[in-house]
XYZ file of C-alpha atoms in Angstrom:
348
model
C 219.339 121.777 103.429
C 219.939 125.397 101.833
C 217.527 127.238 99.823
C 219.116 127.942 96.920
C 217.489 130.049 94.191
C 218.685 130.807 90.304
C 218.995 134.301 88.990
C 220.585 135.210 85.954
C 223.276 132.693 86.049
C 223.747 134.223 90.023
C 222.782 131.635 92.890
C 221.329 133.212 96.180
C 221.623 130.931 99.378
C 219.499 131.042 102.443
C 220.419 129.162 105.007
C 218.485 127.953 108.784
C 219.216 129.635 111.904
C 220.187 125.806 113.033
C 222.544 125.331 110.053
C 226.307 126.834 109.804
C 226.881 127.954 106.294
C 230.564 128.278 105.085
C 231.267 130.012 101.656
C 234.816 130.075 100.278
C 235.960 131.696 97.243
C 239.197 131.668 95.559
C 240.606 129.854 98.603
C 239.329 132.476 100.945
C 236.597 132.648 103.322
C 234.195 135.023 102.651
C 230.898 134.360 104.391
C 230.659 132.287 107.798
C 227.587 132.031 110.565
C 224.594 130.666 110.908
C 221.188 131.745 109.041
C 223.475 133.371 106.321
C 221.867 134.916 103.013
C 223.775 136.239 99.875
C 224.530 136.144 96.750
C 226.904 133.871 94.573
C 228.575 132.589 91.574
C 228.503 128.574 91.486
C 231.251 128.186 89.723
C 233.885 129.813 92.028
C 231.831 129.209 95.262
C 232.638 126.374 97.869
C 229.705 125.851 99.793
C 229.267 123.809 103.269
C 226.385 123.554 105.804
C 227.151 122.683 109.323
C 224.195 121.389 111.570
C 224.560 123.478 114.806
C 220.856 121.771 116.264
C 220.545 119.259 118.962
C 220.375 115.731 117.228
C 219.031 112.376 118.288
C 221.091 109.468 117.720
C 219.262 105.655 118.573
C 221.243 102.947 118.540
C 220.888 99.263 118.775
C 223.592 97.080 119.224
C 224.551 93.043 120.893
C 226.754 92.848 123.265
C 228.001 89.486 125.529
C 227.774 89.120 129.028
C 230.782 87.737 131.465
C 228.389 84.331 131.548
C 228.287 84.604 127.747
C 225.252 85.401 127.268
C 224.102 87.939 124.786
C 221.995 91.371 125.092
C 220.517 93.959 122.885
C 221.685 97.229 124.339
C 219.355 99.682 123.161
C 219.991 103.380 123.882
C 219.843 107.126 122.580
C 222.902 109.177 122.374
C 222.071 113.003 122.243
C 224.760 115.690 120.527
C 225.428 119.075 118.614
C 228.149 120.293 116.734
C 230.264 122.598 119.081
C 232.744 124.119 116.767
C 231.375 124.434 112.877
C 234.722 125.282 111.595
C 236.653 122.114 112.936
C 233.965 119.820 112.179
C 233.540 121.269 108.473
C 237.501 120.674 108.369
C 237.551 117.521 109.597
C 234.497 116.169 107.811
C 232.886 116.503 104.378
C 230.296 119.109 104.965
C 230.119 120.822 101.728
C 227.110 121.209 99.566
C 226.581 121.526 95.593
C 226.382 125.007 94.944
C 223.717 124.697 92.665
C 220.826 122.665 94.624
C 222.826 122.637 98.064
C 222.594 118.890 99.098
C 225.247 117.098 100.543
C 227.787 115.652 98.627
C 228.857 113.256 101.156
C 227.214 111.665 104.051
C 228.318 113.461 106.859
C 225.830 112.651 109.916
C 226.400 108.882 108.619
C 229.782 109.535 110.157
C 228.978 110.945 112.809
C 226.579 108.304 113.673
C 229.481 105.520 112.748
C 231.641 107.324 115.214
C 229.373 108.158 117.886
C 227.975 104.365 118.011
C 231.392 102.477 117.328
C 232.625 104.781 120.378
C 229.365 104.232 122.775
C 229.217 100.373 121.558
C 233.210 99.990 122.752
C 232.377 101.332 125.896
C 229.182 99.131 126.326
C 230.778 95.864 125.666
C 234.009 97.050 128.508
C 231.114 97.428 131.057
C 228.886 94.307 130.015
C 231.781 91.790 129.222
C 232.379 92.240 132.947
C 229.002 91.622 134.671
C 226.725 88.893 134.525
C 223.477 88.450 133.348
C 221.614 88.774 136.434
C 223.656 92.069 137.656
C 223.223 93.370 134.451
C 219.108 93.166 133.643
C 218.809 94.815 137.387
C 221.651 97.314 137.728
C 223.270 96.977 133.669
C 220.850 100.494 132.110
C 222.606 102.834 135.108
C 226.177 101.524 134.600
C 226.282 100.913 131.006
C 224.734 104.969 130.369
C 227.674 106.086 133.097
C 230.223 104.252 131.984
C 229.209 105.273 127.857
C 228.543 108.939 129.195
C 232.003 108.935 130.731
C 233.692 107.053 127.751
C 232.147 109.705 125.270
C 233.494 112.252 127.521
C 236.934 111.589 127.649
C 236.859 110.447 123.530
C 239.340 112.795 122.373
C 238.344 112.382 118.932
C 234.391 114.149 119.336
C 236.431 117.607 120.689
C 238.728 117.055 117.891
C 236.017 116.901 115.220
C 233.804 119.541 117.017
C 231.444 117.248 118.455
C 230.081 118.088 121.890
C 227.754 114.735 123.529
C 224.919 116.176 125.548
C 223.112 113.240 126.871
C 223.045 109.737 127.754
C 220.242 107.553 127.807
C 220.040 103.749 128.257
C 216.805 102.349 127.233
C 216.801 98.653 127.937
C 218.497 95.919 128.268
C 217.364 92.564 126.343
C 218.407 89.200 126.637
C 217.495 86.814 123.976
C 213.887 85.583 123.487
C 214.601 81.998 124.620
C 216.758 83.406 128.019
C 214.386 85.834 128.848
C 211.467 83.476 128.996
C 213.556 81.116 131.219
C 214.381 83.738 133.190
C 210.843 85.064 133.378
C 208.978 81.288 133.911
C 210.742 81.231 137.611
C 208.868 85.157 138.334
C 205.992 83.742 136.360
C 205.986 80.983 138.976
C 206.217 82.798 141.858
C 203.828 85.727 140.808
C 201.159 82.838 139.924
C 201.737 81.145 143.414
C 201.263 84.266 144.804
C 198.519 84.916 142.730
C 196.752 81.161 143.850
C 197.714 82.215 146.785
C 195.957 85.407 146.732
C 193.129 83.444 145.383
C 193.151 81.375 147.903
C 193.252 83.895 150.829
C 190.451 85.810 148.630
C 187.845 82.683 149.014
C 189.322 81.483 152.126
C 188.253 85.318 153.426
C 184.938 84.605 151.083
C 183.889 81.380 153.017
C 184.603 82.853 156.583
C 182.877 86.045 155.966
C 179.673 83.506 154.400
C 180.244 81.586 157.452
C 180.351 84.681 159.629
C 176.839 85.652 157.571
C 175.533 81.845 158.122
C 176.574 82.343 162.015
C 174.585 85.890 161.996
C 172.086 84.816 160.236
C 171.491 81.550 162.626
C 171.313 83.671 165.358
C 169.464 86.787 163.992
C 166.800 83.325 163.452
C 167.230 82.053 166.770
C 166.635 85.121 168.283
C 163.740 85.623 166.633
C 162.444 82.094 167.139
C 162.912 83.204 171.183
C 161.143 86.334 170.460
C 158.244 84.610 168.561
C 158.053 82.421 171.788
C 157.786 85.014 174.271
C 155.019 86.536 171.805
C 153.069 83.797 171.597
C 153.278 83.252 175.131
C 152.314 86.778 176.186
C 149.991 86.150 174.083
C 148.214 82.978 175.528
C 148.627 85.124 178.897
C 146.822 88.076 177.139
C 144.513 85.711 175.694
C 143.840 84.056 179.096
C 143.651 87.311 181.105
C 141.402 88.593 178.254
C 138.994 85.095 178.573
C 138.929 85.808 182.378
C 137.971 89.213 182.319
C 135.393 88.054 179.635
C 133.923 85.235 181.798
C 133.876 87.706 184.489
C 131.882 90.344 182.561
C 130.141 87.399 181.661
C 129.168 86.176 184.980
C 128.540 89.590 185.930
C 125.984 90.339 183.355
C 124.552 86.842 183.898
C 124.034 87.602 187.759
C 122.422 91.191 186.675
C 120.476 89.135 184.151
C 119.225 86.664 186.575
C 119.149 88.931 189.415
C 116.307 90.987 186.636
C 115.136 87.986 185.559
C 114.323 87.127 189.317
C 112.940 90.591 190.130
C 110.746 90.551 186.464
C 109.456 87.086 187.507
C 108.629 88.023 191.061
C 107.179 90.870 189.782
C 105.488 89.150 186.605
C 104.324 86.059 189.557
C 102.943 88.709 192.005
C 101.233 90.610 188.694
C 99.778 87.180 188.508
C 98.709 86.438 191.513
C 96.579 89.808 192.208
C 95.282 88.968 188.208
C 94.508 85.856 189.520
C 93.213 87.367 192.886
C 91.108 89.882 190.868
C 89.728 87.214 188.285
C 89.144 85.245 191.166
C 87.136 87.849 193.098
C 85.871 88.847 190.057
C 84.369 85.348 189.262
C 82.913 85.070 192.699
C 81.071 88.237 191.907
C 79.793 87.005 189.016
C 78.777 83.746 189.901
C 77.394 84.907 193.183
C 75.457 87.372 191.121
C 74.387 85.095 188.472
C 73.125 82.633 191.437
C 71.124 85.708 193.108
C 69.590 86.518 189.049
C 69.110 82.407 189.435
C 67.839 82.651 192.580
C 65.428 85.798 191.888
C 64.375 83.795 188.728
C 63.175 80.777 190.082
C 61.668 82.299 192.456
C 60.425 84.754 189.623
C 58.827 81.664 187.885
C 57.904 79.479 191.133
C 55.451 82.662 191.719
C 53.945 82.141 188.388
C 51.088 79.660 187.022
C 51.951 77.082 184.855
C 49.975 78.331 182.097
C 52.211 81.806 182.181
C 55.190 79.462 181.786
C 53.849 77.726 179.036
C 52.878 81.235 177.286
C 57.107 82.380 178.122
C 58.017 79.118 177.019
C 55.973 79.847 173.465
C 57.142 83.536 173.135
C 60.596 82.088 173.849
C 60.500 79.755 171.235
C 59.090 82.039 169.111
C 61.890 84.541 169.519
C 64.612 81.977 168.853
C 62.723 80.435 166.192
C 64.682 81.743 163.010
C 68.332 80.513 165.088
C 66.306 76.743 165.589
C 67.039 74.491 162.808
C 64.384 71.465 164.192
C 62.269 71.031 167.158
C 61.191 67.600 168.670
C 58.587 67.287 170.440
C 57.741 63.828 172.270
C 54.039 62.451 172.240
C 53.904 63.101 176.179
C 54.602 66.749 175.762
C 52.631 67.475 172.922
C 49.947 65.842 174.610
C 50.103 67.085 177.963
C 50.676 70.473 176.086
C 47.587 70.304 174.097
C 45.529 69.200 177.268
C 46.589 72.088 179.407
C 46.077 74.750 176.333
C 42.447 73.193 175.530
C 41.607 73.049 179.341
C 41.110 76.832 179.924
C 39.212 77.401 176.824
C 36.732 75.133 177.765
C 36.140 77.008 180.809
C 35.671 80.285 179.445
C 33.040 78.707 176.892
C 31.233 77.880 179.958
C-alpha cells in the first residue's frame, strides 16, 4: 500500500520499489514506474498500484480419481505481474487517492483465476489415473501437467500475469481410504518388524548359546588344567616326600653312624674309667690291707694293757660324737681286774 501524506489540501504519494504506481490526470498519464514519489491533487488524480513482487499462491482443492475416489490436491503456485500496464487495464488496480488502499480486490482475482485455471488442469490429469498411480507418481504429473496448462493459459499473458513456479505438495486421500490403504503397509512393516524381532532374539539366543558353548569349554578346560595341576602336584609332592625321606635317612645314618662313634667312644671312656676305678680300687684296698696288715701287726706287738690304755684314749676322743655306751658285766669286770692288777704290783 502507498504512503500517502496530506499537505495543504496537496497529497504526496510514495510508493515501494515492488509496487507499480500509475497516476492519470485529466485522462492522461502523467506519472508511471515503480518506487514513484510526487505530488498531487486528489480530486483530479486517478491513482493505481501494481504489485511487480514475486507472490505465493497455496491452494487446496478435491479432486476425483478414475476409481472415484477423492483427493485433496494441495499445492503452491508461484507468479509476478509481467506487464503493469495490461494488468492495471484489465483489472481493478486503482487506489483512493486520499489513503491509497484498494478499492477492489484485485489479488482475490488473481488468486480466483490462477486456482480455477491450476484446479481445471488438476482434475484433467487425476480424473484419468487411479488411486494407486496417483499417491506414487500423481505430485510429478499433476505439477507438469498444471505447469504446462498455466503455460499455455492465454488469459495470464493477456492480463499480464507471468507463472514462475510449480509446486505440488501432496496428495491426500480421504481419512477412512488412507488408513485402509495404510493397514496392508502397516501389516507388512509390523511382520517385518516381528520378523526383525524375531531374527534379533533368534541372533540373541545363538550368540548366548555361543557364550554358554564358550563358557562350557573355557570350564572344561580349566577343569583339565586343574587336573594336570593337581597331579603335578601329587608328583611334586611325592618327589618332594622322597627327597625328604632321603635327607631323612641320610641324616638318620649320620645320626646313628655319630651316635655309634659317641657310644663307642662314650663305652671305651667307660671302660678305661672303669679300668682306672678299678685299678684305682685295687690300690686302695691293697693299701688299706698293708695299713691293716701293718696295724695288726702294730697292735699284736703291743701288751694288752697298752691296748686297753688306746682303747680308753679312743673312747675318750670320740666321746662327745657317743650318745651311750654299754658295757656288759664280763667286760667291766675283766676290765676292772686287769686295771687293778698292775697297781697292786707297784704297791709291792
Amino acid at each position: 500500500m502507498a504512503d500517502i501524506t496530506r499537505r495543504f489540501g496537496w497529497r504526496h504519494l510514495r510508493g515501494a520499489p515492488t509496487a507499480h504506481i500509475r497516476h492519470h490526470r485529466a485522462g492522461r498519464l502523467v506519472h508511471d514506474g515503480p518506487g514513484l514519489s510526487f505530488w498531487y491533487r486528489s480530486l483530479t488524480a486517478a491513482l493505481s498500484e501494481v504489485p511487480v513482487d514475486d507472490r505465493e499462491l497455496a491452494m487446496t482443492f478435491h479432486a476425483r480419481t478414475s476409481d472415484f475416489q477423492d483427493v485433496a490436491v494441495q499445492a503452491t503456485v508461484t507468479f509476478r505481474v509481467s506487464d503493469p500496464g495490461v494488468a492495471a487495464e484489465r483489472m481493478d488496480f486503482s487506489i483512493d487517492p486520499d489513503t491509497g488502499v484498494w478499492r477492489g480486490a484485485p489479488l482475490e482475482q488473481l488468486s480466483t483465476l490462477l486456482t480455477e485455471t491450476a484446479q481445471q488442469h488438476a482434475l484433467d490429469v487425476l480424473a484419468r489415473t487411479p488411486l494407486s498411480a496417483a499417491l506414487v507418481d500423481g505430485v510429478s504429473s499433476v505439477r507438469e501437467r498444471v505447469a504446462a496448462g498455466l503455460a499455455a493459459e492465454p488469459r495470464l499473458p493477456a492480463t499480464g500475469i507471468e507463472v514462475v513456479a510449480v509446486r505440488v505438495v501432496a496428495l491426500r486421500p480421504e481419512p477412512e481410504v488412507e488408513r485402509a490403504l495404510r493397514t496392508p503397509a502397516r501389516e507388512q512393516i509390523q511382520q517385518e518388524a516381528d520378523r526383525a524381532t524375531y531374527e534379533r532374539r533368534a541372533v540373541a539366543v545363538e550368540r548366548e548359546r555361543a557364550i554358554a558353548e564358550n563358557e562350557l569349554a573355557s570350564q572344561i578346560e580349566l577343569a583339565r588344567r586343574e587336573e594336570q595341576l593337581v597331579e603335578q602336584r601329587g608328583t611334586n609332592a611325592r618327589r618332594e616326600a622322597e627327597e625328604h625321606a632321603a635327607a631323612d635317612a641320610v641324616r638318620a645314618q649320620a645320626e646313628a653312624a655319630r651316635t655309634v662313634r659317641l657310644a663307642e667312644a662314650e663305652a671305651a671312656r667307660a671302660v678305661r674309667l672303669a679300668e682306672a676305678e678299678a685299678r684305682s680300687a685295687r690300690e686302695v684296698g691293697a693299701a688299706r690291707a698293708e695299713a691293716q696288715a701293718a696295724w695288726l701287726r702294730v697292735h699284736a706287738e703291743v701288751d694288752v694293757s697298752t691296748l686297753h690304755a688306746l682303747t680308753g684314749t679312743r673312747l675318750a676322743e670320740n666321746l662327745p660324737r657317743i650318745d651311750s655306751v654299754t658295757l656288759s658285766p664280763d667286760v667291766l669286770t675283766g676290765l676292772l681286774a686287769r686295771l687293778g692288777a698292775p697297781a697292786t704290783g707297784e704297791a709291792r
